[in-house]
Coordinates of C-alpha atoms in Angstrom, one line a residue:
Chain A
X87 CA -56.1 55.1 -101.4
X88 CA -53.8 55.6 -98.5
X89 CA -50.2 55.8 -99.7
X90 CA -46.7 57.0 -99.1
X91 CA -44.4 58.8 -101.5
X92 CA -40.6 58.7 -102.0
X93 CA -39.1 61.3 -104.3
X94 CA -35.5 61.1 -105.4
X95 CA -34.3 64.4 -106.9
X96 CA -31.1 63.7 -108.6
X97 CA -28.7 65.9 -110.6
X98 CA -30.1 64.8 -114.0
X99 CA -33.4 63.1 -113.3
X100 CA -36.2 63.1 -110.7
X101 CA -37.8 59.8 -109.7
X102 CA -41.0 59.3 -107.7
X103 CA -42.5 56.2 -106.2
X104 CA -45.8 55.7 -104.3
X105 CA -46.2 52.6 -102.1
X106 CA -49.0 51.3 -99.8
X107 CA -48.6 50.6 -96.1
X108 CA -47.0 47.2 -96.8
X109 CA -44.5 48.8 -99.2
X110 CA -46.1 47.5 -102.4
X111 CA -45.4 49.7 -105.3
X112 CA -48.5 51.5 -106.5
X113 CA -46.8 53.8 -109.1
X114 CA -43.5 55.1 -110.2
X115 CA -42.4 57.8 -112.6
X116 CA -39.1 59.3 -113.9
X117 CA -38.7 62.9 -115.1
X118 CA -35.5 63.6 -117.1
X119 CA -34.7 66.8 -115.2
X120 CA -33.0 67.2 -111.8
X121 CA -32.5 69.5 -108.8
X122 CA -33.4 73.2 -109.3
X123 CA -35.7 72.7 -112.3
X124 CA -39.1 72.2 -110.6
X125 CA -39.0 68.6 -111.9
X126 CA -40.2 67.5 -108.5
X127 CA -43.6 69.2 -109.0
X128 CA -43.8 67.6 -112.4
X129 CA -43.0 64.2 -111.1
X130 CA -45.6 64.4 -108.4
X131 CA -48.2 65.5 -110.9
X132 CA -47.3 62.6 -113.2
X133 CA -47.3 60.2 -110.4
X134 CA -50.9 61.1 -109.4
X135 CA -51.9 60.8 -113.0
X136 CA -50.6 57.2 -113.1
X137 CA -52.6 55.6 -110.2
X138 CA -55.8 56.0 -108.3
X139 CA -54.6 58.1 -105.4
X140 CA -55.1 61.7 -104.4
X141 CA -52.8 64.1 -102.6
X142 CA -55.1 64.1 -99.6
X143 CA -54.6 60.3 -99.2
X144 CA -50.8 60.7 -99.0
X145 CA -49.8 60.0 -95.4
X146 CA -46.1 60.9 -95.6
X147 CA -43.5 62.0 -98.2
X148 CA -39.7 61.5 -97.9
X149 CA -37.3 63.3 -100.2
X150 CA -33.9 62.0 -101.1
X151 CA -31.2 62.8 -103.6
X152 CA -29.1 65.8 -104.4
X153 CA -32.1 68.1 -104.3
X154 CA -33.8 66.6 -101.3
X155 CA -33.6 69.9 -99.3
X156 CA -35.4 71.8 -102.1
X157 CA -38.6 69.8 -102.2
X158 CA -41.3 71.7 -100.4
X159 CA -43.7 68.9 -99.8
X160 CA -41.4 66.6 -97.9
X161 CA -42.0 65.5 -94.3
X162 CA -38.4 64.3 -94.0
X163 CA -35.2 64.3 -95.9
X164 CA -33.1 61.1 -96.0
X165 CA -29.8 60.6 -97.6
X166 CA -29.8 58.7 -100.9
X167 CA -27.3 56.2 -99.5
X168 CA -29.9 55.0 -96.9
X169 CA -32.6 55.1 -99.5
X170 CA -30.7 53.0 -102.1
X171 CA -29.9 50.4 -99.5
X172 CA -33.5 50.2 -98.4
X173 CA -35.0 50.1 -101.9
X174 CA -32.5 47.6 -103.1
X175 CA -32.9 45.3 -100.1
X176 CA -36.7 45.3 -100.8
X177 CA -36.2 44.3 -104.4
X178 CA -33.2 42.0 -104.1
X179 CA -32.8 40.8 -100.5
X180 CA -29.8 38.7 -101.3
X181 CA -27.7 41.6 -102.5
X182 CA -24.9 42.7 -100.2
X183 CA -23.1 45.2 -102.4
X184 CA -25.1 48.0 -104.0
X185 CA -23.5 50.1 -106.7
X186 CA -25.4 53.2 -107.7
X187 CA -24.3 55.0 -110.8
X188 CA -26.2 58.2 -110.9
X189 CA -25.9 61.4 -113.0
X190 CA -23.0 62.9 -111.1
X191 CA -22.6 60.5 -108.1
X192 CA -21.1 57.1 -107.8
X193 CA -21.8 55.2 -104.6
X194 CA -20.9 51.8 -103.3
X195 CA -22.8 50.6 -100.3
X196 CA -22.3 47.4 -98.4
X197 CA -25.4 46.1 -96.6
X198 CA -26.0 43.2 -94.3
X199 CA -28.8 40.6 -94.4
X200 CA -31.2 43.0 -92.8
X201 CA -30.5 45.7 -95.3
X202 CA -28.6 47.8 -92.8
X203 CA -25.6 49.8 -94.1
X204 CA -22.2 48.3 -93.1
X205 CA -20.1 50.7 -95.0
X206 CA -20.3 53.1 -97.9
X207 CA -18.1 55.2 -100.2
X208 CA -18.9 57.9 -102.7
X209 CA -16.9 59.4 -105.5
X210 CA -15.5 62.9 -104.8
X211 CA -15.9 65.8 -107.2
X212 CA -14.5 63.9 -110.2
X213 CA -17.2 62.8 -112.7
X214 CA -15.2 59.8 -113.9
X215 CA -17.3 56.7 -113.2
X216 CA -20.6 58.5 -113.3
X217 CA -23.4 59.1 -115.8
X218 CA -21.9 62.6 -116.5
X219 CA -18.8 60.8 -117.8
X220 CA -21.0 58.9 -120.3
X221 CA -22.8 62.0 -121.3
X222 CA -19.6 63.9 -122.1
X223 CA -18.4 60.9 -124.2
X224 CA -21.7 60.7 -126.0
X225 CA -21.4 64.3 -127.0
X226 CA -17.9 63.9 -128.4
X227 CA -19.1 60.8 -130.4
X228 CA -22.4 62.3 -131.5
X229 CA -24.4 59.5 -129.8
X230 CA -27.3 59.4 -127.4
X231 CA -27.0 57.6 -124.1
X232 CA -29.6 55.1 -125.3
X233 CA -27.4 54.2 -128.3
X234 CA -24.4 53.2 -126.1
X235 CA -25.7 49.7 -125.4
X236 CA -26.1 48.9 -129.0
X237 CA -22.7 50.2 -130.0
X238 CA -21.1 48.2 -127.2
X239 CA -22.8 45.0 -128.4
X240 CA -21.2 45.5 -131.8
X241 CA -17.7 46.2 -130.6
X242 CA -14.9 44.0 -132.1
X243 CA -11.9 45.1 -130.1
X244 CA -12.2 47.3 -127.0
X245 CA -10.1 50.5 -127.0
X246 CA -8.2 51.4 -123.8
X247 CA -9.6 54.7 -122.3
X248 CA -8.2 56.3 -119.2
X249 CA -10.4 56.4 -116.1
X250 CA -8.4 59.1 -114.2
X251 CA -10.3 62.1 -115.3
X252 CA -13.3 62.9 -117.5
X253 CA -11.4 65.7 -119.3
X254 CA -8.4 63.4 -120.0
X255 CA -10.7 60.7 -121.2
X256 CA -12.5 63.1 -123.5
X257 CA -9.2 64.1 -125.1
X258 CA -8.4 60.4 -125.5
X259 CA -11.7 59.7 -127.2
X260 CA -11.3 62.6 -129.6
X261 CA -7.8 61.3 -130.4
X262 CA -9.1 57.7 -131.0
X263 CA -11.8 59.1 -133.3
X264 CA -9.2 61.0 -135.2
X265 CA -7.1 57.9 -135.6
X266 CA -10.0 56.1 -137.2
X267 CA -11.0 53.7 -134.4
X268 CA -14.6 52.4 -134.7
X269 CA -17.0 54.1 -132.4
X270 CA -18.3 50.7 -131.3
X271 CA -14.8 49.8 -130.0
X272 CA -14.4 53.2 -128.3
X273 CA -17.8 52.8 -126.6
X274 CA -16.7 49.4 -125.3
X275 CA -13.5 51.1 -124.0
X276 CA -15.6 53.8 -122.3
X277 CA -17.8 51.3 -120.5
X278 CA -14.6 49.5 -119.4
X279 CA -13.2 52.7 -118.1
X280 CA -16.3 53.5 -116.0
X281 CA -16.4 49.9 -114.8
X282 CA -12.7 50.1 -113.7
X283 CA -13.4 53.3 -111.8
X284 CA -16.4 51.7 -110.1
X285 CA -14.4 48.6 -109.2
X286 CA -11.6 50.7 -107.6
X287 CA -14.1 52.4 -105.4
X288 CA -16.0 49.2 -104.6
X289 CA -12.9 47.4 -103.5
X290 CA -12.3 50.2 -100.9
X291 CA -15.3 48.9 -98.9
X292 CA -15.0 45.3 -100.1
X293 CA -17.2 43.6 -102.6
X294 CA -19.5 41.0 -101.1
X295 CA -21.8 38.9 -103.4
X296 CA -24.4 39.4 -104.6
X297 CA -23.6 42.7 -106.3
X298 CA -26.5 44.8 -107.6
X299 CA -26.4 47.9 -109.8
X300 CA -28.9 50.7 -109.3
X301 CA -29.4 54.2 -110.8
X302 CA -29.5 55.1 -114.5
X303 CA -26.3 53.1 -115.1
X304 CA -28.3 49.9 -114.6
X305 CA -30.2 50.6 -117.8
X306 CA -27.0 50.2 -119.9
X307 CA -26.2 46.5 -120.6
X308 CA -22.8 47.5 -122.0
X309 CA -21.8 49.0 -118.7
X310 CA -23.3 46.0 -116.8
X311 CA -21.2 43.6 -118.9
X312 CA -18.0 45.6 -118.4
X313 CA -18.7 45.7 -114.6
X314 CA -19.2 41.9 -114.5
X315 CA -16.0 41.4 -116.4
X316 CA -14.0 43.6 -114.1
X317 CA -15.6 42.4 -110.9
X318 CA -15.4 38.8 -112.0
X319 CA -19.0 38.1 -110.9
X320 CA -22.5 38.5 -112.0
X321 CA -24.2 41.9 -111.4
X322 CA -27.9 41.8 -110.5
X323 CA -30.2 44.5 -111.9
X324 CA -33.4 45.2 -110.0
X325 CA -36.6 46.0 -111.9
X326 CA -36.5 49.7 -112.9
X327 CA -33.1 50.4 -111.4
X328 CA -33.4 54.2 -111.7
X329 CA -36.2 54.4 -109.2
X330 CA -34.6 52.3 -106.4
X331 CA -33.6 55.4 -104.4
X332 CA -37.2 56.8 -104.6
X333 CA -38.5 53.4 -103.6
X334 CA -36.3 53.4 -100.6
X335 CA -37.5 56.8 -99.7
X336 CA -41.1 55.7 -100.0
X337 CA -40.4 52.7 -97.8
X338 CA -38.9 55.0 -95.1
X339 CA -42.1 57.1 -95.4
X340 CA -44.3 54.0 -94.9
X341 CA -42.3 52.7 -91.9
Chain B
X211 CA -17.8 87.1 -67.8
X212 CA -20.8 85.3 -69.2
X213 CA -20.2 82.1 -71.3
X214 CA -21.4 83.8 -74.5
X215 CA -19.1 86.8 -73.9
X216 CA -16.1 84.5 -73.5
X217 CA -16.9 82.6 -76.6
X218 CA -17.5 85.8 -78.5
X219 CA -14.1 87.1 -77.6
X220 CA -12.5 83.9 -78.8
X221 CA -14.5 83.9 -82.0
X222 CA -13.5 87.5 -82.6
X223 CA -9.8 86.4 -82.3
X224 CA -10.4 83.7 -84.9
X225 CA -12.2 85.9 -87.4
X226 CA -10.2 89.1 -87.0
X227 CA -6.6 87.8 -87.3
X228 CA -5.3 90.6 -89.6
X229 CA -6.7 93.3 -87.3
X230 CA -5.0 91.7 -84.3
X231 CA -1.7 91.6 -86.1
X232 CA -2.1 95.2 -87.2
X233 CA -2.9 96.3 -83.7
X234 CA 0.1 94.4 -82.2
X235 CA 2.4 96.1 -84.8
X236 CA 0.9 99.5 -84.0
X237 CA 1.8 98.8 -80.4
X238 CA 5.4 98.2 -81.4
X239 CA 5.3 94.5 -80.9
X240 CA 7.1 92.0 -83.2
X241 CA 4.8 89.3 -84.7
X242 CA 6.1 85.8 -85.5
X243 CA 4.1 83.4 -87.5
X244 CA 3.7 79.8 -86.3
X245 CA 3.1 77.6 -89.3
X246 CA 2.0 74.0 -89.1
X247 CA 3.3 72.0 -87.2
X248 CA 5.0 71.5 -83.8
X249 CA 6.9 74.8 -83.8
X250 CA 8.3 76.0 -80.4
X251 CA 5.9 78.8 -79.8
X252 CA 7.2 79.1 -76.2
X253 CA 10.4 80.7 -77.7
X254 CA 8.3 83.3 -79.5
X255 CA 6.4 84.1 -76.3
X256 CA 9.6 84.3 -74.3
X257 CA 11.0 86.8 -76.9
X258 CA 8.2 89.1 -76.2
X259 CA 6.8 88.8 -79.8
X260 CA 3.2 87.9 -80.5
X261 CA 2.8 84.4 -82.0
X262 CA 0.2 84.1 -84.7
X263 CA -1.0 80.9 -86.2
X264 CA -0.3 80.5 -90.0
X265 CA -2.9 77.8 -91.0
X266 CA -4.1 79.2 -94.3
X267 CA -7.6 80.4 -94.9
X268 CA -11.0 78.8 -95.4
X269 CA -12.5 78.8 -98.8
X270 CA -9.6 80.8 -100.3
X271 CA -9.9 80.9 -104.1
X272 CA -6.5 79.6 -105.4
X273 CA -4.8 81.4 -108.3
X274 CA -1.3 82.6 -107.6
X275 CA -0.5 79.5 -105.5
X276 CA -0.6 77.5 -108.7
X277 CA 2.6 79.3 -109.8
X278 CA 4.3 77.4 -106.9
X279 CA 2.4 74.2 -106.5
X280 CA 0.6 71.6 -108.7
X281 CA -3.1 71.3 -108.2
X282 CA -2.6 68.0 -106.2
X283 CA -0.9 69.7 -103.3
X284 CA -2.5 70.0 -99.9
X285 CA -5.0 72.9 -99.7
X286 CA -3.6 74.2 -96.4
X287 CA -0.2 74.8 -97.9
X288 CA -1.7 76.1 -101.1
X289 CA -3.9 78.6 -99.2
X290 CA -0.9 79.7 -97.1
X291 CA 1.0 80.3 -100.3
X292 CA -2.0 82.2 -101.9
X293 CA -2.3 84.4 -98.9
X294 CA 1.5 85.0 -98.8
X295 CA 1.4 86.2 -102.4
X296 CA -1.5 88.5 -101.6
X297 CA 0.5 90.2 -98.9
X298 CA -1.6 89.0 -96.0
X299 CA 1.6 88.2 -94.0
X300 CA 3.4 91.4 -94.9
X301 CA 3.2 92.6 -91.3
X302 CA 4.6 89.4 -89.9
X303 CA 8.3 89.8 -89.0
X304 CA 9.2 86.1 -89.3
X305 CA 7.6 82.7 -89.6
X306 CA 8.6 79.4 -87.9
X307 CA 8.5 76.6 -90.5
X308 CA 8.9 72.9 -90.1
X309 CA 9.5 70.2 -92.7
X310 CA 7.3 67.4 -91.4
X311 CA 5.6 66.5 -94.6
X312 CA 6.6 66.7 -98.3
X313 CA 4.4 69.6 -99.1
X314 CA 5.8 71.6 -96.1
X315 CA 9.3 70.8 -97.3
X316 CA 8.4 72.4 -100.7
X317 CA 6.8 75.4 -98.9
X318 CA 10.0 76.0 -97.0
X319 CA 11.5 76.9 -100.4
X320 CA 8.6 78.4 -102.2
X321 CA 7.6 80.8 -99.4
X322 CA 10.9 82.6 -99.9
X323 CA 9.7 83.4 -103.5
X324 CA 6.0 83.9 -102.8
X325 CA 6.6 86.2 -99.8
X326 CA 10.2 87.5 -100.2
X327 CA 9.7 90.0 -97.3
X328 CA 8.8 87.3 -94.9
X329 CA 11.8 85.9 -93.0
X330 CA 11.6 82.1 -92.6
X331 CA 13.1 80.5 -89.5
X332 CA 13.4 76.8 -90.0
X333 CA 12.9 74.2 -87.4
X334 CA 14.1 70.8 -88.4
X335 CA 12.9 67.9 -86.3
X336 CA 15.1 64.8 -85.9
X337 CA 14.0 61.8 -87.9
X338 CA 14.5 59.2 -85.1
X339 CA 13.0 61.5 -82.5
X340 CA 12.7 59.0 -79.7
X341 CA 16.5 58.4 -79.4
X342 CA 18.4 60.2 -76.7
X343 CA 20.8 61.6 -79.3
X344 CA 17.8 63.2 -81.0
X345 CA 17.2 65.3 -77.9
X346 CA 20.8 66.4 -78.0
X347 CA 20.3 67.4 -81.7
X348 CA 17.0 69.1 -81.0
X349 CA 18.5 71.2 -78.2
X350 CA 21.1 72.5 -80.7
X351 CA 18.4 73.1 -83.3
X352 CA 16.3 75.0 -80.8
X353 CA 19.3 77.1 -79.7
X354 CA 19.7 78.2 -83.4
X355 CA 16.0 79.0 -83.6
X356 CA 16.4 81.0 -80.4
X357 CA 19.3 83.0 -81.8
X358 CA 17.4 83.8 -85.0
X359 CA 14.3 84.9 -83.0
X360 CA 16.6 87.1 -80.9
X361 CA 17.9 88.7 -84.1
X362 CA 14.4 89.3 -85.4
X363 CA 12.9 90.7 -82.1
X364 CA 16.0 92.4 -80.8
X365 CA 15.3 90.8 -77.4
X366 CA 17.4 88.3 -75.5
X367 CA 15.5 85.1 -74.6
X368 CA 16.6 84.4 -71.0
X369 CA 16.2 81.0 -69.3
X370 CA 13.7 82.7 -66.9
X371 CA 11.6 84.1 -69.7
X372 CA 11.5 80.8 -71.4
X373 CA 10.6 79.0 -68.2
X374 CA 7.7 81.3 -67.7
X375 CA 6.6 80.9 -71.3
X376 CA 6.7 77.1 -71.0
X377 CA 4.7 77.3 -67.7
X378 CA 2.1 79.6 -69.4
X379 CA 1.7 77.3 -72.4
X380 CA 1.5 74.2 -70.2
X381 CA -1.2 75.7 -68.1
X382 CA -3.1 76.7 -71.2
X383 CA -2.7 73.1 -72.5
X384 CA -4.0 71.7 -69.3
X385 CA -7.1 74.0 -69.5
X386 CA -7.7 72.9 -73.1
X387 CA -7.5 69.2 -72.1
X388 CA -9.9 70.0 -69.2
X389 CA -12.2 71.7 -71.7
X390 CA -12.2 68.7 -74.1
X391 CA -12.9 66.4 -71.2
X392 CA -15.9 68.5 -70.0
X393 CA -17.3 68.4 -73.5
X394 CA -16.9 64.6 -73.6
X395 CA -18.8 64.4 -70.3
X396 CA -21.5 66.9 -71.3
X397 CA -22.0 66.5 -75.1
X398 CA -24.2 69.2 -76.5
X399 CA -23.2 71.8 -73.9
X400 CA -21.5 73.8 -76.7
X401 CA -21.8 73.4 -80.5
X402 CA -19.1 71.8 -82.5
X403 CA -18.4 75.1 -84.1
X404 CA -18.0 76.8 -80.7
X405 CA -15.7 74.0 -79.6
X406 CA -13.5 74.5 -82.6
X407 CA -13.4 78.3 -82.1
X408 CA -12.4 78.0 -78.4
X409 CA -9.5 75.6 -79.3
X410 CA -8.4 77.5 -82.4
X411 CA -8.4 80.9 -80.7
X412 CA -5.2 80.0 -78.8
X413 CA -3.4 80.5 -82.1
X414 CA -4.6 84.1 -82.4
X415 CA -4.7 85.5 -78.9
X416 CA -2.2 86.5 -76.2
X417 CA -1.7 83.1 -74.5
X418 CA -2.1 84.6 -71.1
X419 CA -5.5 86.0 -72.1
X420 CA -6.5 82.7 -73.6
X421 CA -5.6 81.0 -70.4
X422 CA -7.7 83.4 -68.4
X423 CA -10.7 82.9 -70.7
X424 CA -10.2 79.1 -70.7
X425 CA -10.2 78.9 -66.9
X426 CA -13.3 81.0 -66.6
X427 CA -15.1 79.1 -69.4
X428 CA -14.2 75.7 -67.9
X429 CA -15.5 76.8 -64.5
X430 CA -18.8 77.8 -66.1
X431 CA -19.1 74.6 -68.1
X432 CA -18.3 72.5 -65.1
X433 CA -21.0 74.2 -63.0
X434 CA -23.6 73.8 -65.7
X435 CA -25.8 70.7 -65.8
X436 CA -25.2 68.4 -68.7
X437 CA -27.9 68.9 -71.4
X438 CA -30.1 66.0 -72.4
X439 CA -28.3 64.5 -75.4
X440 CA -29.5 61.8 -77.8
X441 CA -27.2 62.6 -80.7
X442 CA -24.1 60.9 -81.8
X443 CA -20.8 61.0 -79.8
X444 CA -18.2 61.5 -82.4
X445 CA -14.4 61.3 -82.4
X446 CA -12.6 63.1 -85.2
X447 CA -9.2 62.3 -86.8
X448 CA -7.3 64.3 -89.4
X449 CA -5.5 67.6 -90.0
X450 CA -8.3 70.0 -89.3
X451 CA -12.1 70.2 -89.6
X452 CA -12.5 73.3 -91.7
X453 CA -14.2 75.1 -93.4
X454 CA -16.5 75.7 -90.5
X455 CA -19.5 74.8 -92.6
X456 CA -18.6 71.2 -91.9
X457 CA -18.9 71.8 -88.2
X458 CA -22.3 73.5 -88.8
X459 CA -23.5 70.4 -90.7
X460 CA -22.3 68.2 -87.8
X461 CA -24.3 70.4 -85.4
X462 CA -27.4 70.3 -87.6
X463 CA -27.2 66.5 -87.9
X464 CA -27.0 66.0 -84.1
X465 CA -23.3 65.0 -83.8
X466 CA -21.3 66.2 -80.8
X467 CA -17.5 65.9 -81.0
X468 CA -16.4 64.2 -77.7
X469 CA -12.8 63.8 -78.7
X470 CA -10.3 64.5 -81.5
X471 CA -6.8 64.0 -82.7
X472 CA -6.9 66.9 -85.2
X473 CA -3.5 68.4 -85.9
X474 CA -4.9 71.9 -85.6
X475 CA -6.7 71.0 -82.3
X476 CA -5.9 68.3 -79.7
X477 CA -2.5 67.3 -81.2
X478 CA -1.4 70.9 -80.5
X479 CA -1.9 70.6 -76.8
X480 CA -2.1 67.0 -75.6
X481 CA 1.6 66.8 -74.7
X482 CA 2.8 69.2 -71.9
X483 CA 6.4 70.3 -71.9
X484 CA 8.0 68.0 -69.3
X485 CA 10.0 69.2 -66.2
X486 CA 13.7 69.5 -66.5
X487 CA 16.7 71.7 -65.8
X488 CA 17.5 73.4 -69.1
X489 CA 14.5 75.0 -70.8
X490 CA 15.6 74.1 -74.4
X491 CA 16.0 70.5 -73.3
X492 CA 12.5 70.6 -71.9
X493 CA 11.2 71.7 -75.3
X494 CA 13.2 69.0 -77.0
X495 CA 11.9 66.3 -74.7
X496 CA 8.3 67.4 -75.4
X497 CA 8.8 66.2 -78.9
X498 CA 10.5 63.0 -77.7
X499 CA 7.4 62.2 -75.6
X500 CA 4.9 62.4 -78.5
X501 CA 3.4 59.0 -79.3
X502 CA 1.4 57.9 -82.4
X503 CA 2.0 61.1 -84.4
X504 CA 1.4 60.9 -88.1
X505 CA 3.9 63.6 -89.0
X506 CA 6.8 62.2 -87.0
X507 CA 8.6 59.0 -87.9
X508 CA 6.7 56.2 -86.2
X509 CA 7.9 52.7 -87.3
X510 CA 5.5 51.1 -84.8
X511 CA 2.5 52.9 -86.3
X512 CA 1.1 53.7 -82.9
X513 CA -1.5 56.2 -84.2
X514 CA -4.1 53.6 -84.6
X515 CA -3.7 52.4 -81.0
X516 CA -3.8 56.0 -79.7
X517 CA -7.0 56.7 -81.6
X518 CA -8.7 53.5 -80.3
X519 CA -7.6 54.3 -76.7
X520 CA -8.9 57.8 -77.0
X521 CA -12.2 56.7 -78.5
X522 CA -12.6 54.4 -75.5
X523 CA -11.6 57.1 -73.0
X524 CA -14.1 59.7 -74.4
X525 CA -16.9 57.3 -74.9
X526 CA -17.1 57.9 -78.7
X527 CA -19.6 55.8 -80.6
X528 CA -18.4 56.7 -84.1
X529 CA -15.3 58.0 -85.7
X530 CA -14.9 60.6 -88.5
X531 CA -11.6 60.6 -90.4
X532 CA -11.6 64.0 -92.0
X533 CA -9.0 63.3 -94.7
X534 CA -7.4 66.4 -96.1
X535 CA -7.3 65.9 -99.8
X536 CA -3.8 65.1 -101.1
X537 CA -2.4 64.7 -97.5
X538 CA -0.3 61.6 -98.2
X539 CA 0.5 61.3 -94.5
X540 CA -3.1 60.8 -93.5
X541 CA -3.8 58.7 -96.6
X542 CA -1.2 56.2 -95.5
X543 CA -2.4 56.1 -91.9
X544 CA -6.1 55.8 -92.7
X545 CA -6.2 52.0 -93.3
X546 CA -4.4 51.4 -90.0
X547 CA -6.7 53.7 -88.1
X548 CA -9.8 52.2 -89.8
X549 CA -8.8 48.7 -88.8
X550 CA -8.1 49.7 -85.2
X551 CA -11.4 51.6 -84.9
X552 CA -13.4 48.7 -86.4
X553 CA -11.7 46.2 -84.2
X554 CA -12.8 48.4 -81.3
X555 CA -16.4 47.9 -82.6
X556 CA -16.9 51.4 -83.9
X557 CA -17.9 52.6 -87.3
X558 CA -15.7 55.0 -89.2
X559 CA -16.4 57.4 -92.1
X560 CA -13.6 58.6 -94.3
X561 CA -14.7 62.1 -95.4
X562 CA -12.4 63.8 -97.9
X563 CA -12.2 67.5 -97.3
X564 CA -10.3 70.5 -98.5
X565 CA -9.7 73.8 -96.6
X566 CA -10.6 75.6 -99.8
X567 CA -13.8 73.6 -100.5
X568 CA -16.8 75.8 -101.5
X569 CA -19.6 73.3 -101.9
X570 CA -20.8 71.1 -99.0
X571 CA -23.6 69.1 -100.4
X572 CA -21.5 66.0 -101.0
X573 CA -20.2 66.2 -97.4
X574 CA -23.7 66.7 -96.1
X575 CA -24.9 63.6 -97.9
X576 CA -22.1 61.5 -96.5
X577 CA -22.5 62.8 -92.9
X578 CA -26.3 62.4 -93.0
X579 CA -26.0 58.8 -94.3
X580 CA -23.4 58.1 -91.6
X581 CA -25.8 59.5 -88.9
X582 CA -28.6 57.3 -90.4
X583 CA -26.3 54.3 -90.4
X584 CA -25.5 54.9 -86.7
X585 CA -29.1 55.5 -85.8
X586 CA -30.1 52.2 -87.4
X587 CA -27.3 50.4 -85.6
X588 CA -28.7 51.8 -82.3
X589 CA -32.2 50.6 -83.1
X590 CA -30.9 47.1 -84.0

């Protein structure tokens, strides 16, 4: 079957999507390793194992993400900002503000009714507001990323956690744990901290409804709730939010 | 000379600064550092000393500077401090220092500790620099700077020598303006990296040699046909566009800088020293004529208008605001400039940079996304 591939090689995960000429999704996979780990080869292998297509039938491959320059099989490299905008517009055409919470990047992209980028902003070196922030906090609290949502749902009173810096926040969490605060309340505070960081960045480009969340952050309902509370509006989550960048890359390939 | 030869000589000047200073000292010349920003380099030239730019270093690893500055200080000042502790300026006889931002104010004090052998000569600009009394003040200030330079160099700075130095620097400024205009008319004729080296080399060469090379280079560029160019005509704002890897990324992505208001580049030469009777008064009036300058008190905030006017004049289709991390001055101005640029129908990207940055992937992603955004606007 003739198809087009988009591969999004992030800092902590590699996502791969195959589409047909019309942009319909044929297959998608996520490998939990990122740039520099050969996860791209693994993701391509898994992708072909998951649908009836062969490498010979691939017409074009577009790579995106932090490791986009490293993938040998790409016909073109496109920035993840463009790919997230394209992928999200395909899934949620009414969305005008895209928030992507990735492993070490945080991006806010404003798009118009045609899915064209109006403005975008990215976090700088600081990991506050990114998946890395959540990973660090999980390690301190001896939790897995998957458990955060459940702990947040059981919180009774949210703790205040700084969003200035991951290292400062980590010390605060350690201190709260030592003071006997419930881990559930700390997790809710951590989600709120990330959400406040995201909102600060989002307001720099202006938040236009509808707002959608992509990237691994979209899988965490606790974070989504905190974001909705801080933004004062509903946040849309596309199907399989982690693969939106790869979908955008596949759509660019198919164009 | 061939174009490549001229550019190579300028690139050598930019990359072999210590060697040049060492050579000048061996020849028995005095060397005077010209720190950022708006120092009267004409006085240095008139004294017979060699003026050398003190603009820090690219990708300098900071360690000792942290004894003098917190981590959230501008990386240009931090790298100057680091290099001063490392003894890089040991052969420099004196340095002209201004106080035009908070971090420079701090450096005027810390440099006396970080480089005790280096003699600072302070240049204090007037706050309300447009007033007539500010010129009167600035003349007195420049007279003091002149006296201090005479003490350092042992030479008397005559009116005639200063007139000649002003004339030399003005002719060099005119050639640089001509150069930037040619590059705006013929984008792609030089790389962005080459453009930067040509402009920056004025800080590290004998000004008379720079002028000679500029004239020859401009003649060659004017005679050359404009290359076919389908890339993006970019106007750049900010303090500087270094490290040069950023320029290489712009080149790779098909951008051509058609205009700038970088402090290290066009803002150094876009105002000639005006005519007048007294030479010190002429230098003072050059400052008075400056419009829309972020580092001078500007209650009307004209910088945004100046940027919009210059974008129109050079035919820019996009603006890059290269925001030096922790530069409060540019941080405050950015919203004004952004609004003016957007009102002129142009997109603007705020790219946070540091002179000491070592990793460029984040910057590459932003610049690539910006190029894609502009391309899709064109297609629409």
